[in-house]
CSV table of C-alpha atoms in Angstrom, one decimal:
chain,number,residue,atom,x,y,z
T,1,MET,CA,-178.2,-68.6,-66.2
T,2,GLU,CA,-178.8,-65.1,-65.9
T,3,PHE,CA,-182.1,-63.5,-66.9
T,4,PHE,CA,-183.4,-60.0,-67.0
T,5,CYS,CA,-187.0,-59.4,-66.1
T,6,TYR,CA,-188.9,-56.1,-66.3
T,7,HIS,CA,-192.5,-56.3,-65.1
T,8,ARG,CA,-194.2,-53.0,-66.5
T,9,ASP,CA,-197.1,-51.9,-64.4
T,10,ARG,CA,-200.6,-51.4,-66.1
T,11,ALA,CA,-202.2,-48.2,-65.7
T,12,GLY,CA,-204.2,-47.7,-62.5
T,13,SER,CA,-202.5,-50.2,-60.6
T,14,VAL,CA,-200.8,-48.2,-58.0
T,15,ALA,CA,-203.2,-49.1,-55.2
T,16,LEU,CA,-203.2,-53.0,-56.2
T,17,ARG,CA,-199.4,-52.8,-56.0
T,18,ALA,CA,-199.5,-51.4,-52.5
T,19,GLU,CA,-201.8,-54.2,-51.5
T,20,SER,CA,-199.5,-56.9,-52.5
T,21,VAL,CA,-196.2,-55.3,-51.4
T,22,GLU,CA,-195.6,-57.7,-48.5
T,23,GLU,CA,-196.3,-60.7,-50.8
T,24,HIS,CA,-194.1,-59.2,-53.4
T,25,TRP,CA,-191.1,-59.0,-51.0
T,26,SER,CA,-191.8,-62.3,-49.4
T,27,TYR,CA,-191.6,-64.0,-52.8
T,28,MET,CA,-188.5,-62.1,-53.6
T,29,ASP,CA,-186.8,-63.1,-50.2
T,30,ARG,CA,-187.2,-66.7,-51.4
T,31,TYR,CA,-184.6,-65.7,-54.4
T,32,ALA,CA,-182.3,-63.6,-52.1
T,33,ASP,CA,-179.3,-65.6,-53.0
T,34,GLU,CA,-180.2,-65.6,-57.0
T,35,LEU,CA,-181.0,-61.9,-57.3
T,36,ILE,CA,-178.1,-59.7,-59.0
T,37,ALA,CA,-180.3,-56.7,-59.1
T,38,ARG,CA,-183.7,-55.5,-58.2
T,39,GLY,CA,-185.7,-52.6,-57.8
T,40,PRO,CA,-188.9,-50.4,-59.1
T,41,THR,CA,-189.0,-47.8,-61.8
T,42,PHE,CA,-190.9,-44.6,-61.4
T,43,ALA,CA,-192.7,-42.1,-63.6
T,44,ALA,CA,-191.3,-38.6,-64.2
T,45,ASP,CA,-192.8,-37.5,-60.9
T,46,GLY,CA,-190.5,-39.9,-59.2
T,47,GLU,CA,-193.2,-41.3,-57.0
T,48,THR,CA,-195.5,-43.3,-59.0
T,49,PRO,CA,-194.3,-46.8,-59.8
T,50,THR,CA,-194.0,-48.0,-63.4
T,51,GLY,CA,-192.5,-51.3,-63.1
T,52,SER,CA,-190.2,-53.7,-61.3
T,53,VAL,CA,-186.7,-54.8,-62.6
T,54,HIS,CA,-185.3,-58.2,-61.5
T,55,VAL,CA,-182.1,-59.7,-62.7
T,56,VAL,CA,-181.7,-63.1,-61.4
T,57,ASP,CA,-179.5,-66.4,-61.8
T,58,LEU,CA,-181.7,-69.4,-62.2
T,59,PRO,CA,-180.9,-72.9,-63.5
T,60,ASP,CA,-183.0,-72.5,-66.8
T,61,PRO,CA,-185.4,-70.7,-69.0
T,62,PHE,CA,-188.3,-72.7,-67.2
T,63,ALA,CA,-187.3,-71.6,-63.9
T,64,ALA,CA,-187.0,-67.9,-65.2
T,65,ARG,CA,-190.5,-68.1,-66.6
T,66,ALA,CA,-192.0,-69.6,-63.3
T,67,PHE,CA,-190.0,-66.8,-61.3
T,68,ALA,CA,-191.5,-64.0,-63.7
T,69,PHE,CA,-195.1,-65.2,-64.0
T,70,ASP,CA,-195.6,-66.7,-60.4
T,71,GLU,CA,-194.7,-63.2,-58.9
T,72,PRO,CA,-197.6,-62.2,-56.8
T,73,ASN,CA,-197.8,-58.7,-58.5
T,74,HIS,CA,-198.2,-60.3,-61.8
T,75,GLN,CA,-200.6,-62.8,-60.5
T,76,ALA,CA,-202.9,-59.9,-58.9
T,77,GLY,CA,-202.9,-58.0,-62.2
T,78,VAL,CA,-200.4,-55.3,-61.3
T,79,TYR,CA,-198.1,-55.7,-64.6
T,80,ARG,CA,-199.5,-55.0,-68.1
T,81,ASP,CA,-196.4,-57.1,-69.6
T,82,VAL,CA,-193.3,-58.8,-68.9
T,83,LEU,CA,-189.9,-58.5,-70.7
T,84,LEU,CA,-188.0,-61.6,-69.8
T,85,ARG,CA,-184.4,-62.1,-71.6
T,86,ARG,CA,-181.4,-64.0,-71.0
T,87,TRP,CA,-178.7,-61.7,-69.8
T,88,ARG,CA,-175.0,-61.7,-69.3
T,89,ASN,CA,-173.5,-60.0,-66.2
T,90,MET,CA,-170.7,-58.1,-67.8
T,91,LEU,CA,-169.7,-56.7,-64.3
T,92,GLY,CA,-169.7,-59.9,-62.3
T,93,ARG,CA,-171.1,-58.3,-59.3
T,94,THR,CA,-174.4,-57.8,-57.6
T,95,MET,CA,-176.0,-54.4,-57.2
T,96,TRP,CA,-175.2,-54.6,-53.5
T,97,GLU,CA,-171.6,-54.8,-54.3
T,98,PHE,CA,-171.9,-51.6,-56.5
T,99,PRO,CA,-169.2,-49.1,-55.0
T,100,GLY,CA,-171.5,-46.3,-55.1
T,101,GLY,CA,-173.7,-47.9,-52.4
T,102,ARG,CA,-177.6,-47.8,-52.2
T,103,VAL,CA,-178.1,-44.1,-52.0
T,104,GLY,CA,-176.5,-41.0,-53.4
T,105,GLY,CA,-177.2,-39.8,-57.1
T,106,ASP,CA,-180.0,-40.5,-59.3
T,107,ARG,CA,-180.4,-44.0,-60.7
T,108,TYR,CA,-181.8,-45.3,-63.9
T,109,LEU,CA,-182.7,-48.2,-66.0
T,110,VAL,CA,-181.5,-47.9,-69.6
T,111,LEU,CA,-182.8,-50.4,-72.2
T,112,GLY,CA,-181.4,-50.5,-75.6
T,113,HIS,CA,-183.9,-52.5,-77.8
T,114,GLY,CA,-183.3,-54.2,-81.3
T,115,PRO,CA,-179.8,-53.5,-82.6
T,116,VAL,CA,-180.0,-51.5,-85.8
T,117,ARG,CA,-179.3,-53.7,-88.7
T,118,GLY,CA,-175.5,-53.6,-89.5
T,119,ALA,CA,-174.7,-52.2,-86.1
T,120,GLY,CA,-172.5,-55.2,-84.9
T,121,VAL,CA,-172.6,-57.0,-81.6
T,122,GLU,CA,-172.1,-54.9,-78.5
T,123,LEU,CA,-171.1,-57.6,-76.0
T,124,GLY,CA,-168.5,-55.5,-74.0
T,125,LEU,CA,-168.7,-52.6,-71.5
T,126,PRO,CA,-169.4,-49.3,-73.0
T,127,PRO,CA,-166.3,-47.6,-73.9
T,128,GLY,CA,-165.6,-44.1,-72.4
T,129,THR,CA,-168.2,-44.6,-69.5
T,130,GLY,CA,-167.3,-44.5,-65.9
T,131,HIS,CA,-167.5,-48.1,-65.2
T,132,ASP,CA,-167.8,-46.9,-61.3
T,133,GLU,CA,-171.2,-45.4,-62.4
T,134,LEU,CA,-172.7,-49.0,-63.7
T,135,ILE,CA,-174.5,-50.7,-61.2
T,136,ALA,CA,-175.4,-53.7,-63.7
T,137,PHE,CA,-174.9,-53.9,-67.2
T,138,GLY,CA,-175.3,-56.7,-69.9
T,139,PRO,CA,-176.6,-57.7,-73.1
T,140,LEU,CA,-180.2,-58.8,-73.5
T,141,LEU,CA,-180.0,-62.1,-75.4
T,142,SER,CA,-182.3,-64.9,-77.4
T,143,ASP,CA,-183.7,-67.6,-75.2
T,144,ASP,CA,-180.6,-69.8,-76.3
T,145,ALA,CA,-178.0,-66.8,-75.8
T,146,THR,CA,-176.9,-66.7,-79.4
T,147,VAL,CA,-178.4,-63.6,-80.7
T,148,TRP,CA,-178.0,-60.2,-79.2
T,149,LEU,CA,-181.2,-58.4,-78.9
T,150,GLY,CA,-180.4,-55.2,-76.9
T,151,THR,CA,-178.8,-54.2,-73.7
T,152,ALA,CA,-180.1,-53.4,-70.1
T,153,ALA,CA,-178.0,-51.2,-67.8
T,154,LEU,CA,-178.7,-49.9,-64.3
T,155,VAL,CA,-176.6,-46.7,-63.7
T,156,ARG,CA,-176.1,-43.7,-61.7
T,157,ALA,CA,-176.1,-40.5,-63.6
T,158,ALA,CA,-176.7,-36.9,-63.3
T,159,ASP,CA,-179.8,-36.9,-65.3
T,160,PRO,CA,-181.8,-39.2,-68.0
T,161,GLU,CA,-179.6,-37.9,-70.8
T,162,ALA,CA,-176.4,-38.8,-69.1
T,163,ALA,CA,-177.8,-42.1,-68.4
T,164,ARG,CA,-179.1,-42.6,-71.9
T,165,ALA,CA,-175.3,-42.0,-73.2
T,166,VAL,CA,-174.2,-45.1,-71.6
T,167,LEU,CA,-175.5,-46.8,-74.6
T,168,ALA,CA,-174.3,-45.9,-78.0
T,169,PRO,CA,-177.4,-44.5,-79.8
T,170,VAL,CA,-176.5,-45.5,-83.3
T,171,ARG,CA,-176.7,-49.2,-82.3
T,172,TYR,CA,-180.4,-49.2,-81.2
T,173,ALA,CA,-183.7,-49.0,-82.7
T,174,GLU,CA,-184.9,-47.6,-79.4
T,175,THR,CA,-183.8,-46.6,-76.2
T,176,GLU,CA,-185.8,-46.2,-72.9
T,177,VAL,CA,-184.6,-44.4,-69.8
T,178,HIS,CA,-186.6,-44.8,-66.4
T,179,ASP,CA,-186.2,-43.4,-63.1
T,180,TRP,CA,-184.8,-46.5,-60.9
T,181,GLU,CA,-184.0,-47.3,-57.3
T,182,PHE,CA,-182.4,-50.1,-55.2
T,183,GLY,CA,-185.1,-52.5,-54.3
T,184,GLY,CA,-185.9,-54.9,-51.4
T,185,ARG,CA,-186.2,-54.6,-47.9
T,186,ARG,CA,-184.3,-52.0,-46.3
């Protein structure tokens, strides 16, 4: 089962995050074979961390909750909240298999929340987008994977508005765009 996990930093936690970086990476190293994508999000300055994205394939929701809440930064109080949803890997690959590689171009996390009533189900790849710019893409689902709750995408795009355009705006109650970069040890 695939899960999307977005830990959002609490205000003023940058120093605490820096203190636990090695613990965080060591923890993630234990999940190296299960990770589909990972990496930090940043504020508009491009330097201040605002969160951590982890897309992971685990046996069940209990394992996903343990993964999310046992994470060292979460335990240390770096994060203010956690978005944890079932997810479906529509690209069938990991971020490390992204043809565009780790560097070059701006990268973004795009979250479409709460489908607008009557918007229908969006479980396919977005029409008209260059799929070669999609790093990871999939629906955010209910715990039993029967209800579509939104979409999460990691994309390479020219700017935040181009990234936002990957998701059809009429389908979502709210869309977020965050600067993002490939995570993990280099």
